XYZ file of C-alpha atoms in Angstrom:
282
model
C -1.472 26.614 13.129
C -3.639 23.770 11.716
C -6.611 22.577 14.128
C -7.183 19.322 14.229
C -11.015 18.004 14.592
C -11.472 15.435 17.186
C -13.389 13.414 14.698
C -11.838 12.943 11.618
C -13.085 10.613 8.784
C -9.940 8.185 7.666
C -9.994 6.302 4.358
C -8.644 3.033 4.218
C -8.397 2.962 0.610
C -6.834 6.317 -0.696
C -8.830 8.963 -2.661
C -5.658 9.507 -4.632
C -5.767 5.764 -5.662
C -9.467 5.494 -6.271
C -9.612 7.945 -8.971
C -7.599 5.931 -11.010
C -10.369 4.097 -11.218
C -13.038 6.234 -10.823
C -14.843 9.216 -12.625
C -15.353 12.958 -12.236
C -19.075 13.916 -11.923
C -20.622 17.635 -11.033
C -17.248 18.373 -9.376
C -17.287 15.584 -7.048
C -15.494 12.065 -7.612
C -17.057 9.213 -7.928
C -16.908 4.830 -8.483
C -19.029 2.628 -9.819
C -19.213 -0.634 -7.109
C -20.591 -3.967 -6.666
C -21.239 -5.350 -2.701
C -20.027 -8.553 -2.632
C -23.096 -10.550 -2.461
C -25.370 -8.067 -3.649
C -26.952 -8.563 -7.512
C -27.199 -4.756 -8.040
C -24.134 -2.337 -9.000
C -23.938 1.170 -7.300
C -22.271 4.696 -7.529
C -20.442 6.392 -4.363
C -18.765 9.555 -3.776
C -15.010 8.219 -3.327
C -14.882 10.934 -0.423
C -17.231 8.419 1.463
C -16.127 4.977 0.298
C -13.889 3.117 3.282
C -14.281 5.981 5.439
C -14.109 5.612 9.203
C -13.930 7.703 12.082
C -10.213 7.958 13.639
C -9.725 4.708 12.429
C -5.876 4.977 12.580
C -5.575 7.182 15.333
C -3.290 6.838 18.294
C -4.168 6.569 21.962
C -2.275 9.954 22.849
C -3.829 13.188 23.952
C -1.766 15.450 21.724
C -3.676 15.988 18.043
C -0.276 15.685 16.513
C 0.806 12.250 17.897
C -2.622 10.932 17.695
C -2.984 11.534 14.113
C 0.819 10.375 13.572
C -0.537 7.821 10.734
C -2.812 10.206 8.931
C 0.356 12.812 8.410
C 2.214 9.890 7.335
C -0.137 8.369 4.917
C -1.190 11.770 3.290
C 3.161 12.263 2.189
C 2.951 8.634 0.679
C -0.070 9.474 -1.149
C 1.590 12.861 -2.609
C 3.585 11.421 -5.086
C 1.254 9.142 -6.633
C -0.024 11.138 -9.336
C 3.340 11.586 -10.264
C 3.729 8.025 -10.575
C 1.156 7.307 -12.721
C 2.293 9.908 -15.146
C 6.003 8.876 -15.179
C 4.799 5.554 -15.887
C 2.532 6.663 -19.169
C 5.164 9.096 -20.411
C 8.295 7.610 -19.581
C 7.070 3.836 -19.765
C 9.225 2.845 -16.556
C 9.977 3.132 -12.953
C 12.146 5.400 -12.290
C 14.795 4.360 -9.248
C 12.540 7.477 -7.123
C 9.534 5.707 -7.934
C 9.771 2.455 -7.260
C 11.055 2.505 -3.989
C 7.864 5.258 -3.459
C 5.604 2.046 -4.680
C 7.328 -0.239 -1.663
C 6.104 2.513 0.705
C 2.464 2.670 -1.061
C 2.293 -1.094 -1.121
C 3.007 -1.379 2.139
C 0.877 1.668 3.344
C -1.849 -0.032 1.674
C -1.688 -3.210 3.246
C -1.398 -1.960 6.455
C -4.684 0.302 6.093
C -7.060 -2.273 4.438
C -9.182 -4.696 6.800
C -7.850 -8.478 5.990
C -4.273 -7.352 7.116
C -5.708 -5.531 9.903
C -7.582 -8.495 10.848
C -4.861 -10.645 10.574
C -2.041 -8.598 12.785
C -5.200 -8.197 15.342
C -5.354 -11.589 15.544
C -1.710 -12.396 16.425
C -1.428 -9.796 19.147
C -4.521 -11.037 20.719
C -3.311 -14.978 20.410
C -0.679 -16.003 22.956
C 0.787 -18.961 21.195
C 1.786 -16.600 18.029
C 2.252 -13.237 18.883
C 5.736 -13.799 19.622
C 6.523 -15.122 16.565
C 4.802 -12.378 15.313
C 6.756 -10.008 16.954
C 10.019 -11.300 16.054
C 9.283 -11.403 12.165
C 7.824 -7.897 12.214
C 11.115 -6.836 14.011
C 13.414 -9.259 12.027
C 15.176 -6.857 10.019
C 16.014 -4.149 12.948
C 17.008 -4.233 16.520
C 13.635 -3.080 18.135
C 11.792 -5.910 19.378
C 12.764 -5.255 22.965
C 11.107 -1.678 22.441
C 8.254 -3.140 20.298
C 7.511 -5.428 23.200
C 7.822 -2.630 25.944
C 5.555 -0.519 23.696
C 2.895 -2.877 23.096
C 2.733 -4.023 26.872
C 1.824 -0.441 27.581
C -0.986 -0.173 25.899
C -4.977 -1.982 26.442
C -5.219 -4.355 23.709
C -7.611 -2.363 21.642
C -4.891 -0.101 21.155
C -2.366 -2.421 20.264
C -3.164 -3.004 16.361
C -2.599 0.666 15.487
C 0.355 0.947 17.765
C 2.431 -1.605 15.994
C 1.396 -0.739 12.441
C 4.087 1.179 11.838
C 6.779 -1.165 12.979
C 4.478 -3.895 10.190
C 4.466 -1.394 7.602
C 8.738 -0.850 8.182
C 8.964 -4.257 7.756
C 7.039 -4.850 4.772
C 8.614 -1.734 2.739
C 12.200 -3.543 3.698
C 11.073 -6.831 2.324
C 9.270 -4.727 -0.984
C 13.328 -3.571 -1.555
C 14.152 -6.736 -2.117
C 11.410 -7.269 -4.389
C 11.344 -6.775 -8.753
C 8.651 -4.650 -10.196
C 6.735 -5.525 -13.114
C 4.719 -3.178 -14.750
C 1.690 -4.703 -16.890
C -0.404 -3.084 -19.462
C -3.214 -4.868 -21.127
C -2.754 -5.230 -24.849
C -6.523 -4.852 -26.276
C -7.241 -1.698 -23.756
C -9.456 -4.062 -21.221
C -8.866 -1.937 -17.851
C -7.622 -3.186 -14.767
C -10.771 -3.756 -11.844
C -9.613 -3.069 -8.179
C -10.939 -3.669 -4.807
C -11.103 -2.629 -1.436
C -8.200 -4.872 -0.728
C -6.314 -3.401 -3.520
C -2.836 -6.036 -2.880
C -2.960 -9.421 -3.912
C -0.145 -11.529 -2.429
C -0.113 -14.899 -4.556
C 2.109 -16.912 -1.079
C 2.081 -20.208 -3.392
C 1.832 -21.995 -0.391
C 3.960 -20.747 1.893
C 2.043 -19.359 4.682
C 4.513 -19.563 7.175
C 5.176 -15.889 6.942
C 3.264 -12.491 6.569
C 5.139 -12.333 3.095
C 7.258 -15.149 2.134
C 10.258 -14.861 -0.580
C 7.713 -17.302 -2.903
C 5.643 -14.510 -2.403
C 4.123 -12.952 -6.177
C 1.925 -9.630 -5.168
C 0.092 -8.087 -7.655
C -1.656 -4.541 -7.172
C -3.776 -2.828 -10.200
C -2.288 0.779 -10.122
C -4.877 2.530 -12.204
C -6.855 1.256 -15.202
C -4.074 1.164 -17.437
C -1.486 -0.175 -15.514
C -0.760 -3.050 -13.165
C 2.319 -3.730 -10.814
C 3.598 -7.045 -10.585
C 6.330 -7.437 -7.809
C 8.467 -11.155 -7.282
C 11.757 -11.905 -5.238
C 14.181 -12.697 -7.723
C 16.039 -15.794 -5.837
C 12.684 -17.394 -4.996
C 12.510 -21.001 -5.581
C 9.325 -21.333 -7.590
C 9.899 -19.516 -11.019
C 7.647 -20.536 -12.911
C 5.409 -17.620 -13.576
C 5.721 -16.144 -17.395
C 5.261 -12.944 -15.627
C 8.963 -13.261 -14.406
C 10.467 -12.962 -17.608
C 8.997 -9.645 -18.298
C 11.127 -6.420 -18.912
C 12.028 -5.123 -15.223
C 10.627 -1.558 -14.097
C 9.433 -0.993 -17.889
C 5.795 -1.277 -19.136
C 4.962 -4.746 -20.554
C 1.830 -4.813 -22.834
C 0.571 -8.656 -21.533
C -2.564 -10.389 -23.764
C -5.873 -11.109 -22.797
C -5.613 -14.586 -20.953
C -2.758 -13.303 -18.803
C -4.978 -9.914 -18.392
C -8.289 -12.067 -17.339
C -5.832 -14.571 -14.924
C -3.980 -11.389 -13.034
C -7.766 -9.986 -13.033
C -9.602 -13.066 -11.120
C -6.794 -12.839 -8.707
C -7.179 -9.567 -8.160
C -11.084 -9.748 -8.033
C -11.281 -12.465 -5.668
C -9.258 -10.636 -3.208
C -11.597 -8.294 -2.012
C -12.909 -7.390 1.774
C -16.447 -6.441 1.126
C -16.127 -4.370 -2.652
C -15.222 -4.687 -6.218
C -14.506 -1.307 -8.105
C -15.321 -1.344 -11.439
C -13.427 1.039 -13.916
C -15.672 2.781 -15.590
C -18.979 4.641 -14.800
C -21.715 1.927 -14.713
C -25.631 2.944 -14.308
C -27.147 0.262 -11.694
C -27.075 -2.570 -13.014
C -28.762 -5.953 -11.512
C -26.083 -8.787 -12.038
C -27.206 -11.900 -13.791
């Protein structure tokens, strides 16, 4: 039987993910980052980058339910490897895989601070958590229990106790969603962040993530997934006309414009993609 320490160190960005983009070094993995707001580049151990303590716990006494989101996250992270390789050899999603990437898309959004913020926010306000609660609940029948739930719990609780009705919703609305798959045609690699999932809402705020909605997420240096609803009103994006669940080799200006999306969608770090010496930025 598996003890469970009563401090645990939970990453809000996934190892698994991060060594797409990082490098091996002594045995130990590693990423080359830049502080937002800081003129000097730095290496980390990826073991210790967006690591907090029971972060995502749950306010129950038993180790098992308490550490309900942990168990959950490390299956979704499982497959990923896989993904990346099925992608390089195959050059396509396969039906297994993308539906995996609506659970890791969602998984990551729910784990990564701006979200976080955000769904903190509308519990705590009055005059939108309701709202908040029906769209989170729009697609199933439990907003009556989501309610009941939440109302049981102090109010620091609440953000980790409806993350996993959020992150149910968001993997139904991901089904409904195409997948691009975007591969830069010169060999520039893809940067990241610690807010890996851009979500281009072209205006529409109205909702967490509106059918207008174009979300972009860097996958590893090679790759990049591009996800759109197909019956959205604006169309305009080239991007759009790509070859669905294949690879798409896309040239440099499309490769720099995905990238300063990407880039400027960061919570406090931008990961670079290849080993960099510290470096003071000009």
């Amino acid at each position: 039987m598996k003890i469970e320490p009563e401090f645990q160190g939970q990453h809000k960005v996934p190892q698994v993910y991060l060594k797409e983009f990082g490098y091996k070094k002594n045995d130990e993995w590693w990423l080359s980052i830049l502080k937002i707001g800081s003129r000097k580049t730095e290496n980390v151990r990826i073991s210790d980058f967006t690591k907090e303590i029971n972060v995502f716990d749950l306010p129950f006494k038993d180790m098992e339910s308490r550490r309900h989101y942990e168990n959950l996250f490390n299956k979704i992270e499982n497959r990923y490897n896989t993904i990346i390789k099925n992608i390089k050899y195959q050059k396509k999603l396969i039906e297994k895989d993308s539906d995996y990437l609506n659970h890791f898309v969602a998984n990551l959004l729910c784990r990564t601070n701006p979200t976080r913020f955000f769904i903190n926010e509308f519990l705590k306000d009055d005059s939108i958590r309701e709202k908040f609660i029906n769209e989170i609940t729009l697609f199933s029948e439990d907003k009556e229990h989501t309610e009941k739930v939440l109302q049981v719990f102090k109010s620091e609780y609440q953000l980790n106790v409806a993350l996993g009705t959020v992150m149910n919703h968001f993997v139904h609305i991901f089904r409904n969603f195409e997948k691009v798959i975007l591969k830069e045609c010169d060999g520039n690699g893809w940067l990241t962040t610690d807010s890996p999932v851009h979500i281009d809402k072209q205006g529409h705020e109205e909702w967490l993530i509106p059918i207008e909605a174009e979300i972009y997420l860097p996958l590893s240096k090679d790759y990049c997934l591009f996800m759109y609803h197909p019956k959205s009103e604006i169309s305009t994006n080239p991007l759009r006309s790509l070859r669905i669940n294949k690879v798409n080799k896309v040239d440099f200006k499309t490769f720099d414009n995905i990238t300063r999306k990407v880039t400027f969608d960061f919570d406090e770090y931008l990961v670079m993609n290849t080993e960099t010496e510290p470096t003071e930025i000009v």
